[in-house]
PDB file of C-alpha atoms in Angstrom:
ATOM      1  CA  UNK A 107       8.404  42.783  -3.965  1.00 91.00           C
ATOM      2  CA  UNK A 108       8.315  46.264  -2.021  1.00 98.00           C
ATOM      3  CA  UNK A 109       5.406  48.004  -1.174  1.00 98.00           C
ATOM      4  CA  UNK A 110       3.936  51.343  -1.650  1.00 98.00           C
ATOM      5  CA  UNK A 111       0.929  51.870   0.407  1.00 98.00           C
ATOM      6  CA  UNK A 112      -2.227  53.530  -0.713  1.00 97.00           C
ATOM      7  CA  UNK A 113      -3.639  56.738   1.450  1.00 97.00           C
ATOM      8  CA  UNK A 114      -6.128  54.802   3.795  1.00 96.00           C
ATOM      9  CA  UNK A 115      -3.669  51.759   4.387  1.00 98.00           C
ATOM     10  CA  UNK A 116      -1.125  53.888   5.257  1.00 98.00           C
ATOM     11  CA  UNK A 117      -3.707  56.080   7.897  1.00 97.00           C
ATOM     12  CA  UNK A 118      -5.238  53.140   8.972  1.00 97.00           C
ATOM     13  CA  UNK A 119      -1.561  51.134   9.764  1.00 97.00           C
ATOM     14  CA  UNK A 120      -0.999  54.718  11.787  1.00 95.00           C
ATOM     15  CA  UNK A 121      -3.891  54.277  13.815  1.00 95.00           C
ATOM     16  CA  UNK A 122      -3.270  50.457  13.767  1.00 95.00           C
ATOM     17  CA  UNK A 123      -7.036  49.992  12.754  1.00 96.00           C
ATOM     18  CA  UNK A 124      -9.276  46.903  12.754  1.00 96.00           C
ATOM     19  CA  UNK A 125      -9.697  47.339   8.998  1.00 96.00           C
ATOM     20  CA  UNK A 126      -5.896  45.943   8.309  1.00 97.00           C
ATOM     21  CA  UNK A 127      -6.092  42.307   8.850  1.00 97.00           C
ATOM     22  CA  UNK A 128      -3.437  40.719  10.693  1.00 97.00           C
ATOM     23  CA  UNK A 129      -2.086  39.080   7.637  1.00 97.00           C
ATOM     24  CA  UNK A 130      -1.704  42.411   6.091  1.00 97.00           C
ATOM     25  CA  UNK A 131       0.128  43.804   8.887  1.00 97.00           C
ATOM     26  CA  UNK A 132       2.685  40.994   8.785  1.00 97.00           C
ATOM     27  CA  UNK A 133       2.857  41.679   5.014  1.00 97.00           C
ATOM     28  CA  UNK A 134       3.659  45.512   5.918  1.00 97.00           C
ATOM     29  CA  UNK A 135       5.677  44.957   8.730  1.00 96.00           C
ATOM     30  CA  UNK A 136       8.065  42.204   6.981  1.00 97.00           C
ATOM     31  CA  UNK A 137       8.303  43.592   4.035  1.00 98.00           C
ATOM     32  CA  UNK A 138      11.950  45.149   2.879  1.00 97.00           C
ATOM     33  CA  UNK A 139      11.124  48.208   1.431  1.00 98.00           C
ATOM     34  CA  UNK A 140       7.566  50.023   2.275  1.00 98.00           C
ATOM     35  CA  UNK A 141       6.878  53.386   0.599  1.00 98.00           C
ATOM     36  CA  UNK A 142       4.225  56.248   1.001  1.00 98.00           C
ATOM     37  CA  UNK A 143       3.900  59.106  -1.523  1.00 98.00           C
ATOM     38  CA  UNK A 144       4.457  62.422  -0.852  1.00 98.00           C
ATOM     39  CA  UNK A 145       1.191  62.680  -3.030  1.00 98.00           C
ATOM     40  CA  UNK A 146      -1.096  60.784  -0.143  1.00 98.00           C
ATOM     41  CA  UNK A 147       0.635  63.649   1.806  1.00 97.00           C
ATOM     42  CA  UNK A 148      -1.095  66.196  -0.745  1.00 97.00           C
ATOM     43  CA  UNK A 149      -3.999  64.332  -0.521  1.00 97.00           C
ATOM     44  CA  UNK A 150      -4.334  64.479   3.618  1.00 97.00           C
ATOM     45  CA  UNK A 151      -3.403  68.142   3.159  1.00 97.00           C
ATOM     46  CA  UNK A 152      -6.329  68.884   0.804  1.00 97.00           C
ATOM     47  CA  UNK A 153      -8.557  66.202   3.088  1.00 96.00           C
ATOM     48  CA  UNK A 154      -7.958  68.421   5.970  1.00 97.00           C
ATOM     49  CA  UNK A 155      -8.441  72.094   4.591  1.00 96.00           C
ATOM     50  CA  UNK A 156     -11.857  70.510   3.556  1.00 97.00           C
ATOM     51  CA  UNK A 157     -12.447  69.298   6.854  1.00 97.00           C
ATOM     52  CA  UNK A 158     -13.111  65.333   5.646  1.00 96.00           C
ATOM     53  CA  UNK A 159     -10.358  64.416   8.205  1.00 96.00           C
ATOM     54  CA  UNK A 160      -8.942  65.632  11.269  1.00 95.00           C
ATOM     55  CA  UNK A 161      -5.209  64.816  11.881  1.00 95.00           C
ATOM     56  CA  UNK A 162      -2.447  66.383  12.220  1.00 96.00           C
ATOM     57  CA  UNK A 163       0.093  66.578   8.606  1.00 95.00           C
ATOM     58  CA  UNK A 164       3.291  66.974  10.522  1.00 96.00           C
ATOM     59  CA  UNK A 165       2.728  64.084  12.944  1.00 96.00           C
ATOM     60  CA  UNK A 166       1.309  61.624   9.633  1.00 96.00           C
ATOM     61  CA  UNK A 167       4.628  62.581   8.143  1.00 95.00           C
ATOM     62  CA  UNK A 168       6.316  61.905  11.063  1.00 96.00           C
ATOM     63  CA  UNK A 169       5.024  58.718  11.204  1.00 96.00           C
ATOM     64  CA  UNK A 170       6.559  57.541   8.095  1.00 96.00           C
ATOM     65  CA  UNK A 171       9.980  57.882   9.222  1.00 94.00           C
ATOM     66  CA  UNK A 172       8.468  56.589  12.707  1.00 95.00           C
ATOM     67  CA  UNK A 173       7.085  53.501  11.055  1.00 94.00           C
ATOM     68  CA  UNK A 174      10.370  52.378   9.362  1.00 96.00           C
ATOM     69  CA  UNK A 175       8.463  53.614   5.688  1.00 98.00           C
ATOM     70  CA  UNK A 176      10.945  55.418   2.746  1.00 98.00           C
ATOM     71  CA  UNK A 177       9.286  58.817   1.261  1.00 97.00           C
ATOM     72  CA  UNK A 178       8.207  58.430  -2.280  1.00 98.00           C
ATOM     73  CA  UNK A 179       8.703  61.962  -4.354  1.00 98.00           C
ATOM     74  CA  UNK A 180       6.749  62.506  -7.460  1.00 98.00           C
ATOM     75  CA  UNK A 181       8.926  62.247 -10.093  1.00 98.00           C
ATOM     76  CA  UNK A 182       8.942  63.760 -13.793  1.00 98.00           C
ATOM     77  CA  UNK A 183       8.525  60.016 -15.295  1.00 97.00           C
ATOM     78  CA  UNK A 184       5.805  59.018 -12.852  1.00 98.00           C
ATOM     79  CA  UNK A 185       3.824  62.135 -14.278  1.00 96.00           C
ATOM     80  CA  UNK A 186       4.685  60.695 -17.496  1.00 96.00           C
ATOM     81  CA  UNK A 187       3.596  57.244 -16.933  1.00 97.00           C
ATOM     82  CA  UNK A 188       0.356  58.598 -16.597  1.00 95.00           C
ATOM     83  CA  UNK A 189      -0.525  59.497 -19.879  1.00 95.00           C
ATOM     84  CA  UNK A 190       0.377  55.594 -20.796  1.00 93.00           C
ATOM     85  CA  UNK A 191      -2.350  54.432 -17.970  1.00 94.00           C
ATOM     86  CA  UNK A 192      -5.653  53.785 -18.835  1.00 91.00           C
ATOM     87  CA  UNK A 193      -8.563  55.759 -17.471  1.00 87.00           C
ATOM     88  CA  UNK A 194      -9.945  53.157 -15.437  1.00 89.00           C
ATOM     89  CA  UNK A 195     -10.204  55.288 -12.359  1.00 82.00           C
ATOM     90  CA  UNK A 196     -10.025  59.113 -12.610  1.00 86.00           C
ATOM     91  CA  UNK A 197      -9.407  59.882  -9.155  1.00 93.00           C
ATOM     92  CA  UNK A 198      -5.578  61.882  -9.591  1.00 94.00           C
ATOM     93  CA  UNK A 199      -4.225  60.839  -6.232  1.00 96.00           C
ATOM     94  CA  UNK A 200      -4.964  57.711  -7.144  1.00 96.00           C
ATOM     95  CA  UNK A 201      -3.410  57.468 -10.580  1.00 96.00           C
ATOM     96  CA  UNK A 202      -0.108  58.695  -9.438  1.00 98.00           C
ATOM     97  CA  UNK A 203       0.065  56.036  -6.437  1.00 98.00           C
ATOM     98  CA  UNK A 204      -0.341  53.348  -9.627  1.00 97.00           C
ATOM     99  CA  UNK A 205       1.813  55.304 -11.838  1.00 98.00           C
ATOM    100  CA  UNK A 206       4.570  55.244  -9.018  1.00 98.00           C
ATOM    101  CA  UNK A 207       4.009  51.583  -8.259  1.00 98.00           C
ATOM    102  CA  UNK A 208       4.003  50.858 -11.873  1.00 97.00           C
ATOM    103  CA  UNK A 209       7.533  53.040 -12.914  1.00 98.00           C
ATOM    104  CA  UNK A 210       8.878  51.905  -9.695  1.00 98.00           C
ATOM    105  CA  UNK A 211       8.223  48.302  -9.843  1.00 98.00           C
ATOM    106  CA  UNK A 212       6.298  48.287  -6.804  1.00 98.00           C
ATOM    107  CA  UNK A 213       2.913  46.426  -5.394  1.00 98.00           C
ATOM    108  CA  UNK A 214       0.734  49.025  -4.203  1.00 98.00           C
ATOM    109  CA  UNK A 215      -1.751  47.367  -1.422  1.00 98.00           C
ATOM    110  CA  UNK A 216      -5.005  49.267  -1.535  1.00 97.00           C
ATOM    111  CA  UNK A 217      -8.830  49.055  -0.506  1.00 95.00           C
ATOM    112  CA  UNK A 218     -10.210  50.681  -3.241  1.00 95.00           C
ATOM    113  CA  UNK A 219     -11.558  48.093  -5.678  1.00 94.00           C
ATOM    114  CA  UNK A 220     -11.669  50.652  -8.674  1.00 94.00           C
ATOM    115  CA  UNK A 221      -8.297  49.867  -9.346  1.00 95.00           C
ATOM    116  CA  UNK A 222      -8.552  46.282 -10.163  1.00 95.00           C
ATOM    117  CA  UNK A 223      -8.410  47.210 -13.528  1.00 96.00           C
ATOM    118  CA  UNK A 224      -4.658  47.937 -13.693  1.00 95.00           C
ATOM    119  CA  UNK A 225      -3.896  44.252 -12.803  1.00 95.00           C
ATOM    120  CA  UNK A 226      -1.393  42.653 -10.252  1.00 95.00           C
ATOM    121  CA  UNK A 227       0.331  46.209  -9.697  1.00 97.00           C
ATOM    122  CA  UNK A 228      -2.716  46.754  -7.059  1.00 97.00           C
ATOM    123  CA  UNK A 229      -3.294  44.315  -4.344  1.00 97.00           C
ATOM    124  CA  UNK A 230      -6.295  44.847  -3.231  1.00 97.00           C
ATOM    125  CA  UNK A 231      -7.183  44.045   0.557  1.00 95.00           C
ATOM    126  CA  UNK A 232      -8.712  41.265   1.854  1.00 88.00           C
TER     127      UNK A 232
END
């Protein structure tokens, strides 16, 4: 199954951090198809006009094509999906990366263990 990687697992595979296990990097690297948003884009954008991170937007999108990753746009029917997922987590980044994963039959690997909830769509980290 392809991948579509949430907003930290995608910064932290840029930076090649500690936090990725090397089982998870495997995973990434040998998987056929791994996709990032364009809404963890948005949500880097907004993280750095509030100064909660410091990177560069044009080099992190660079890096997708760098890193062999496909762009995910934000379609009309992964906005719609959302109104059929449940409210376990209300963060609206977030919802779209499981609305995408879940419209585009995708597993979306992710730290964040608030999204549990919405079942085998979300692997969560070790």
């Amino acid at each position: 199954m392809n991948l579509l990687l949430d907003t930290h697992v995608f910064l932290w595979f840029v930076i090649q951090s500690p936090r990725l296990s090397k089982t998870i990097y495997h995973q990434i690297e040998t998987t056929p198809v791994v996709y990032i948003s364009a809404a963890s884009l948005w949500e880097i954008v907004i993280k750095i006009q509030l100064n909660k991170l410091a990177a560069d937007p044009n080099e992190l999108a660079a890096k997708i094509v760098d890193s062999g990753f496909q762009e995910l746009p934000v379609s009309v029917l992964h906005t719609l999906a959302l109104e059929r997922l449940p409210l376990h987590h209300r963060d609206p980044f977030d919802r779209i990366l499981v609305a995408q994963a879940q419209v585009e039959h995708l597993r979306m690997l992710t730290c964040d263990a608030s999204l549990k909830p919405y079942g085998p769509v979300c692997q969560m980290l070790p």
